[in-house]
CSV table of C-alpha atoms and ligand atoms in Angstrom, one decimal:
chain,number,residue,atom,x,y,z
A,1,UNK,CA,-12.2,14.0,-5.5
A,2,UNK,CA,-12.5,11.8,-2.5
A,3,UNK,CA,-11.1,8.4,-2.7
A,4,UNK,CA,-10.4,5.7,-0.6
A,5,UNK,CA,-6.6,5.5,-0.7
A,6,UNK,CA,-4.5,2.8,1.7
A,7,UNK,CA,-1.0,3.0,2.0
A,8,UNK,CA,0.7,0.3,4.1
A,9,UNK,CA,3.3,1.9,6.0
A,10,UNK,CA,2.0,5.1,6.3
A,11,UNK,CA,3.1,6.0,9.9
A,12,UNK,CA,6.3,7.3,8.9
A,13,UNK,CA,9.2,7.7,6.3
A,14,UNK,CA,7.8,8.1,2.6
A,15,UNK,CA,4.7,6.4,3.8
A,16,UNK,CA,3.7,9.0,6.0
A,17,UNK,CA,4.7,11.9,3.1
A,18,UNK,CA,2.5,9.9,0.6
A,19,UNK,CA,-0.3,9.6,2.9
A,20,UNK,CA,-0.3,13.3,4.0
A,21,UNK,CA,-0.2,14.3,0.1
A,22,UNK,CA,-3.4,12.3,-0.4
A,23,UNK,CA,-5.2,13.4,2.8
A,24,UNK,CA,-4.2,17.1,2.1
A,25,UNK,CA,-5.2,16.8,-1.6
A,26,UNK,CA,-9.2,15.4,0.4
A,27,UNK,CA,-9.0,11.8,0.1
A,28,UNK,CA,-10.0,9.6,2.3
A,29,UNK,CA,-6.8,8.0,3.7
A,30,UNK,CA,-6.1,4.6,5.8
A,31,UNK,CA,-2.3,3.6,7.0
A,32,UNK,CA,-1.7,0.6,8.4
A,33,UNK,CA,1.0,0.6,11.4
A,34,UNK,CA,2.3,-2.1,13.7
A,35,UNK,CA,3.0,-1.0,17.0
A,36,UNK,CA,3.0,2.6,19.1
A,37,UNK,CA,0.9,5.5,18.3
A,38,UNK,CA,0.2,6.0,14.8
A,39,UNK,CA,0.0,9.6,13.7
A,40,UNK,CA,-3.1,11.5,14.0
A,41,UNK,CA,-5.2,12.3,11.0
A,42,UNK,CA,-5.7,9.1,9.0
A,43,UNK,CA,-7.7,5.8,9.5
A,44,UNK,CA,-5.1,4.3,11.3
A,45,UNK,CA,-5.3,0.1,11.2
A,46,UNK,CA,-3.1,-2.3,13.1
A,47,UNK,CA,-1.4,-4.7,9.9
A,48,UNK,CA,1.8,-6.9,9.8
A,49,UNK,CA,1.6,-7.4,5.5
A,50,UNK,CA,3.4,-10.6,6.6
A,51,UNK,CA,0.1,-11.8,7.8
A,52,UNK,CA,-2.5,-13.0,5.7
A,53,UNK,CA,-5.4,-12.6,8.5
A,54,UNK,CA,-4.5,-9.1,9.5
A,55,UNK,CA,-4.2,-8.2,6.4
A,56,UNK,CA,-7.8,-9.1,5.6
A,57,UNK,CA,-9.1,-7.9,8.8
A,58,UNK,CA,-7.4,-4.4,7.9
A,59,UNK,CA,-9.6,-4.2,4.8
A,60,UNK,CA,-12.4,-5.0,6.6
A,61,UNK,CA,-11.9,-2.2,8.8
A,62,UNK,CA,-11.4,0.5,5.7
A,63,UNK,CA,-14.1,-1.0,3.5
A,64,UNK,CA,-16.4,-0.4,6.4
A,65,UNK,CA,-15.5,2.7,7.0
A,66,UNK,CA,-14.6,4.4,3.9
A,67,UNK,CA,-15.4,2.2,1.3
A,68,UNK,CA,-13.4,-0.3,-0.9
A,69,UNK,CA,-9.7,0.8,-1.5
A,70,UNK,CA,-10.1,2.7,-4.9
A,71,UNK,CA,-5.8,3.6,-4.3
A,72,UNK,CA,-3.7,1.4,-3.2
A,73,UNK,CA,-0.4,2.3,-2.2
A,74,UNK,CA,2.3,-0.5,-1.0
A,75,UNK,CA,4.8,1.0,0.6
A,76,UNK,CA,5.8,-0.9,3.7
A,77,UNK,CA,9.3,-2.8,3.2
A,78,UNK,CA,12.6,-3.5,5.3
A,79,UNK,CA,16.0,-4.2,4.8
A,80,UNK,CA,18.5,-6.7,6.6
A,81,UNK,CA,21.3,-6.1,4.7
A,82,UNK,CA,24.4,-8.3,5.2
A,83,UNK,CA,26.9,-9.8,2.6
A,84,UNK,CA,26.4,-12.7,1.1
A,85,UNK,CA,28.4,-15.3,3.4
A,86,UNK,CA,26.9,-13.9,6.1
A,87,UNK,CA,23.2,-13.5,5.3
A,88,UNK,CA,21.4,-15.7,6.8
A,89,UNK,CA,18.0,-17.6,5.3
A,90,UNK,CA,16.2,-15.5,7.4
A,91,UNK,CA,17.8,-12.5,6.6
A,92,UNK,CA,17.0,-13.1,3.0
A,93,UNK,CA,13.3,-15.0,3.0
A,94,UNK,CA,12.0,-12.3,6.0
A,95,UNK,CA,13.0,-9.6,3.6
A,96,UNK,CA,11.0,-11.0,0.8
A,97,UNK,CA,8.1,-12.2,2.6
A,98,UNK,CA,7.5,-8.5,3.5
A,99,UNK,CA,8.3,-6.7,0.3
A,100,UNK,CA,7.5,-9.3,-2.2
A,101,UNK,CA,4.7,-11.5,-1.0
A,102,UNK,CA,3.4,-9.2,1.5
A,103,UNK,CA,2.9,-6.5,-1.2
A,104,UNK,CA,0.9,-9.7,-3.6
A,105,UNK,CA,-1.2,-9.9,-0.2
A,106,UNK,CA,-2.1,-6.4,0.1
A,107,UNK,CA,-2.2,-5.6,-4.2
A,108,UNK,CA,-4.9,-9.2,-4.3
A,109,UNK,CA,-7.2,-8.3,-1.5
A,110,UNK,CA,-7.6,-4.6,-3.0
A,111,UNK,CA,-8.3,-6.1,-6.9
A,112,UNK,CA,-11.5,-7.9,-5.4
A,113,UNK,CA,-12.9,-4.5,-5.0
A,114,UNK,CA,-10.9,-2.7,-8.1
A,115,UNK,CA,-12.3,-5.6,-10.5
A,116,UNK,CA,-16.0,-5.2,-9.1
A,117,UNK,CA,-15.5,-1.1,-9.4
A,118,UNK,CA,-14.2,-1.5,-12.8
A,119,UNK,CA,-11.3,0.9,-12.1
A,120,UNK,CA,-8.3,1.4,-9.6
A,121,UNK,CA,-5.4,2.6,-8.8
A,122,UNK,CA,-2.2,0.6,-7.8
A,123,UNK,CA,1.7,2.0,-6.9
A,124,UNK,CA,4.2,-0.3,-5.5
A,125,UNK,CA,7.5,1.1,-4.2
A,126,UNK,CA,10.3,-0.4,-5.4
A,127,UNK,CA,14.3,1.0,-5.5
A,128,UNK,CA,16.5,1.9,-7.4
A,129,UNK,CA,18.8,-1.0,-6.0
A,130,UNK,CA,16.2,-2.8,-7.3
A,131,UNK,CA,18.0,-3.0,-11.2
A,132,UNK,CA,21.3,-0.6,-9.9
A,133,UNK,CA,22.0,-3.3,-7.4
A,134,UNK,CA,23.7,-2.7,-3.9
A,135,UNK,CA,26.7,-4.6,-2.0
A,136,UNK,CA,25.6,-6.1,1.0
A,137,UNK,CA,21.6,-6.1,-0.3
A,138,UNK,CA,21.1,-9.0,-2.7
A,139,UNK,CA,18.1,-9.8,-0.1
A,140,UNK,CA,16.6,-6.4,-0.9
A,141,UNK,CA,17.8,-5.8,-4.4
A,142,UNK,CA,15.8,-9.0,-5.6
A,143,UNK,CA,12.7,-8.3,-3.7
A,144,UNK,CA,12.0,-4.6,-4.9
A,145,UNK,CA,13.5,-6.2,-8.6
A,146,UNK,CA,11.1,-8.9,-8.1
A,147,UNK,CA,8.4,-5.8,-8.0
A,148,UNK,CA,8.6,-4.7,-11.5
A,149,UNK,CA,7.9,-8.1,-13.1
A,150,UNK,CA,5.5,-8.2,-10.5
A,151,UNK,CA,3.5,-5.5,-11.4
A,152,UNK,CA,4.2,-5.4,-15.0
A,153,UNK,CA,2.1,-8.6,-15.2
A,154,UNK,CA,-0.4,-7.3,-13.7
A,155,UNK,CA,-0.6,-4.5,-16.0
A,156,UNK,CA,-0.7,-6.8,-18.7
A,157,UNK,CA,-3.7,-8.9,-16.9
A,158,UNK,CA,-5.5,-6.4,-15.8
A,159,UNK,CA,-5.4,-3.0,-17.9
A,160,UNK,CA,-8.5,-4.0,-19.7
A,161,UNK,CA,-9.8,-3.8,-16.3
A,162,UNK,CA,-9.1,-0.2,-16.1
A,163,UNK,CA,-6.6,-0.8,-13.1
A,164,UNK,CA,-3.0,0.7,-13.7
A,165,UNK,CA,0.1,-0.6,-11.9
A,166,UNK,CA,3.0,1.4,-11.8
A,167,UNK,CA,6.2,1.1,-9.9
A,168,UNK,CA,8.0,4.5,-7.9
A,169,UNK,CA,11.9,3.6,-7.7
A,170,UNK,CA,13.3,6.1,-5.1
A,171,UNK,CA,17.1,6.9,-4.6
A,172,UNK,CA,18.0,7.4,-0.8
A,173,UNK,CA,15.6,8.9,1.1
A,174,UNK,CA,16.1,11.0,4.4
A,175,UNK,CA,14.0,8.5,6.8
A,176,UNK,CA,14.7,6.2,9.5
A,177,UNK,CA,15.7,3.6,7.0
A,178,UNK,CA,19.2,5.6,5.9
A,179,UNK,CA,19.9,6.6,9.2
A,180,UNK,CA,21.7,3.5,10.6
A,181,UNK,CA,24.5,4.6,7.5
A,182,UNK,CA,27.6,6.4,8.5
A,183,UNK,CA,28.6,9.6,7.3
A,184,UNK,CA,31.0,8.2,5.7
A,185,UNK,CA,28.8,6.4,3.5
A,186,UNK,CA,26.1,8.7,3.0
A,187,UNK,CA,28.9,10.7,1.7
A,188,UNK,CA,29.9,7.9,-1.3
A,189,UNK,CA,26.2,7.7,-1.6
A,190,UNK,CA,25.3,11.8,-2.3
A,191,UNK,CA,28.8,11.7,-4.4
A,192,UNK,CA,27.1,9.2,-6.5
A,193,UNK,CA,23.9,11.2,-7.1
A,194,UNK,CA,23.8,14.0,-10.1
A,195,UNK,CA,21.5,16.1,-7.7
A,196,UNK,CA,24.1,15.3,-5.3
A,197,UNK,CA,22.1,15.0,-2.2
A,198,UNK,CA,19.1,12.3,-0.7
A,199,UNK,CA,15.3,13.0,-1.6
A,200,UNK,CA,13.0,14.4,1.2
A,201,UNK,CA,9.8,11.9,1.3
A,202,UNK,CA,7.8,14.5,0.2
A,203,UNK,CA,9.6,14.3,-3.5
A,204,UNK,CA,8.6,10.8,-3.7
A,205,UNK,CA,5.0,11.7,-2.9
A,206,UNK,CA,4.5,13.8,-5.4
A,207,UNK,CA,5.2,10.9,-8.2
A,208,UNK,CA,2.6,8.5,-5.8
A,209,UNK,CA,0.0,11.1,-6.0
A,210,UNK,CA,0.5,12.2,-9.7
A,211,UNK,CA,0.4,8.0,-10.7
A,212,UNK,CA,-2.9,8.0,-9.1
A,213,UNK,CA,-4.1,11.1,-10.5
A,214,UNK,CA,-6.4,11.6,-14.0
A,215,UNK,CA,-3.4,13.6,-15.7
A,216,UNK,CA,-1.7,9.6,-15.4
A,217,UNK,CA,-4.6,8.0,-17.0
A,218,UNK,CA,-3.1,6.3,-19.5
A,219,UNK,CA,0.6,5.1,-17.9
A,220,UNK,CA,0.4,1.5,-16.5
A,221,UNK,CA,3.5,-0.8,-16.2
A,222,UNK,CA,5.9,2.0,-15.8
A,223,UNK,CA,8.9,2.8,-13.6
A,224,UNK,CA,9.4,5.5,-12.1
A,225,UNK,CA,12.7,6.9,-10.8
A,226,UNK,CA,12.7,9.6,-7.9
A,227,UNK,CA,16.5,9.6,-7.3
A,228,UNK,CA,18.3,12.6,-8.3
A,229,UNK,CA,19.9,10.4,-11.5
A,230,UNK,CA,21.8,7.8,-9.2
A,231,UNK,CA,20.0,5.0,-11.4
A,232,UNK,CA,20.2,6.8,-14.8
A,233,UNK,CA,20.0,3.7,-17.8
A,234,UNK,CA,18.7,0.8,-15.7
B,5,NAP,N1,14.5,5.5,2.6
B,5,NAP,C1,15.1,5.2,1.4
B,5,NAP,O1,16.2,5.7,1.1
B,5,NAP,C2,14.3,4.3,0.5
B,5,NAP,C3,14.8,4.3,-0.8
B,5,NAP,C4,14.2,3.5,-1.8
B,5,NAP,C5,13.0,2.8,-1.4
B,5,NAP,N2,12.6,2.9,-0.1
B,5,NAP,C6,11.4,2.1,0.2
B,5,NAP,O2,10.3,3.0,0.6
B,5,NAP,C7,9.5,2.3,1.5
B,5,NAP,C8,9.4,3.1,2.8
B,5,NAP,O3,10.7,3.3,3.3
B,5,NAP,P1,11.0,4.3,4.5
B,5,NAP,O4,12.4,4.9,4.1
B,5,NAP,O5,9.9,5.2,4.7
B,5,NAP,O6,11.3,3.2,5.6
B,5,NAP,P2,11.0,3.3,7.2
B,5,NAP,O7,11.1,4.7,7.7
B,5,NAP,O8,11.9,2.3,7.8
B,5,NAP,O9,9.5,2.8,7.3
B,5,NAP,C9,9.1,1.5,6.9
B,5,NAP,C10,7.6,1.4,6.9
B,5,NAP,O10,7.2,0.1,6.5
B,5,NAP,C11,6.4,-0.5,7.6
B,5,NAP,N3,6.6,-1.9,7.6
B,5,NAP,C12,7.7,-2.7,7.6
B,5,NAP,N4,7.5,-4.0,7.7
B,5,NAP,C13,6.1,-4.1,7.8
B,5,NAP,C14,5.2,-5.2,7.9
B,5,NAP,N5,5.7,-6.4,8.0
B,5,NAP,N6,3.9,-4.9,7.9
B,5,NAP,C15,3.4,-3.7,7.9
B,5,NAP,N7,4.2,-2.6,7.8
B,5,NAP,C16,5.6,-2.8,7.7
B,5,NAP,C17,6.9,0.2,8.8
B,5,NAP,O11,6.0,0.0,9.9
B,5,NAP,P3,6.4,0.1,11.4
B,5,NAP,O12,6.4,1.5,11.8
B,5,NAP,O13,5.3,-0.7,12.1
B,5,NAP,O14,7.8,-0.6,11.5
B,5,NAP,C18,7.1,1.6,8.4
B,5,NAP,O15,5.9,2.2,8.3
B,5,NAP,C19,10.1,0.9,1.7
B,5,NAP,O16,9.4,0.0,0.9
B,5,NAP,C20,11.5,1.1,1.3
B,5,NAP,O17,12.1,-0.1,0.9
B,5,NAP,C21,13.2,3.6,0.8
């Protein structure tokens, strides 16, 4: 099996994890990066998601060289967390514009080629403070929430299509993302978790890669947790 996968974000953190388990398993992998030297071993193209014209240049760039995007992986996101009196509209509509709408621009320029090849693949990642909810992250929360509905729609619109969309909700993560959190609260966090410590990338990857596989042929609209329990019943 080699397919043309794209994950957006996949010069480091989970990206990077989900992108190696592709590439290792012989796909034919393109990550998009913004700045600095992406890592070696992938089609690597320049894309800000919050950019409609990069975005379509960036599949330009991959249909031409490895074909149309067959596996779509939206991974790219950010925080800016801040409480609620504090956060400001930018804090809260630059957070959505990259995980909410830039993941619709990324998830409607693949389709064009998904609907024409009768088939394709499509996993967003989402949170688990997506329906567990996080103080200080109502920016976040609502854009990986907004995810779900997102792609459960799509499901619904497009499953006779033969395109599944599925949703990966990881717990905390060791990446560059949790390392700006004090010891202090990583500790509340791992007390939290039943497996009582953070996922390694590599652990989300594997759920990426089996959603895309044949053995998840028939699973569309689904959520899927990778969090040690933390989000257990929601
Ligand atoms: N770490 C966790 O605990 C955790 C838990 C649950 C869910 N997640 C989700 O998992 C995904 C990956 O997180 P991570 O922990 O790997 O984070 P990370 O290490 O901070 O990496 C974020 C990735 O997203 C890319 N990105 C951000 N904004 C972008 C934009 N406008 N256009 C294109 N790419 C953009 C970054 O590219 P640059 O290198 O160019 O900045 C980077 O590749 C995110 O959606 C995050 O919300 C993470």
């Amino acid at each position: 099996m080699s397919r043309s996968v794209l994950v957006t974000g996949g010069n480091r953190g989970i990206g990077l994890a989900i992108a190696r388990a592709f590439a290792d398993a012989g796909d034919k992998v393109a990550i998009t990066y913004r700045s600095g030297e992406p890592p070696a071993g992938f089609l690597a193209v320049k894309c800000d998601i919050t950019d409609a014209e990069q975005v379509e240049q960036a599949y330009k760039e991959i249909e031409d060289a490895h074909g149309p995007v067959e596996v779509l992986v939206a991974n790219a996101g950010i925080t800016k967390d801040q409480l609620l009196m504090r956060m400001s509209e930018e804090d809260f509509t630059s957070v959505i514009d990259t995980n909410l709408t830039g993941t619709f621009r990324v998830v409607k320029r693949a389709n064009r080629g998904m609907l024409r090849a009768k088939k394709g693949r499509v996993v967003l990642i989402s949170s688990v403070v997506g329906l567990y909810g996080g103080p200080g992250q109502a920016n976040y929360a609502a854009s990986k929430a907004a995810l779900v509905g997102f792609a459960r729609s799509l499901a619904r619109e497009l499953g006779s299509r033969n395109i599944t969309f599925n949703v990966v909700a990881p717990g905390f993560v060791d990446t560059d993302m949790t390392k700006v959190l004090t010891d202090e609260q990583r500790a509340n966090i791992v007390s939290q978790v039943p497996l009582g410590r953070y996922a390694q990338p590599e652990e989300v990857a594997a759920a990426v890669r089996f959603l895309a596989s044949d053995d998840a042929s028939y699973i569309t609209g689904a959520v899927i947790p990778v969090d040690g329990g933390l989000g257990m019943g929601h």
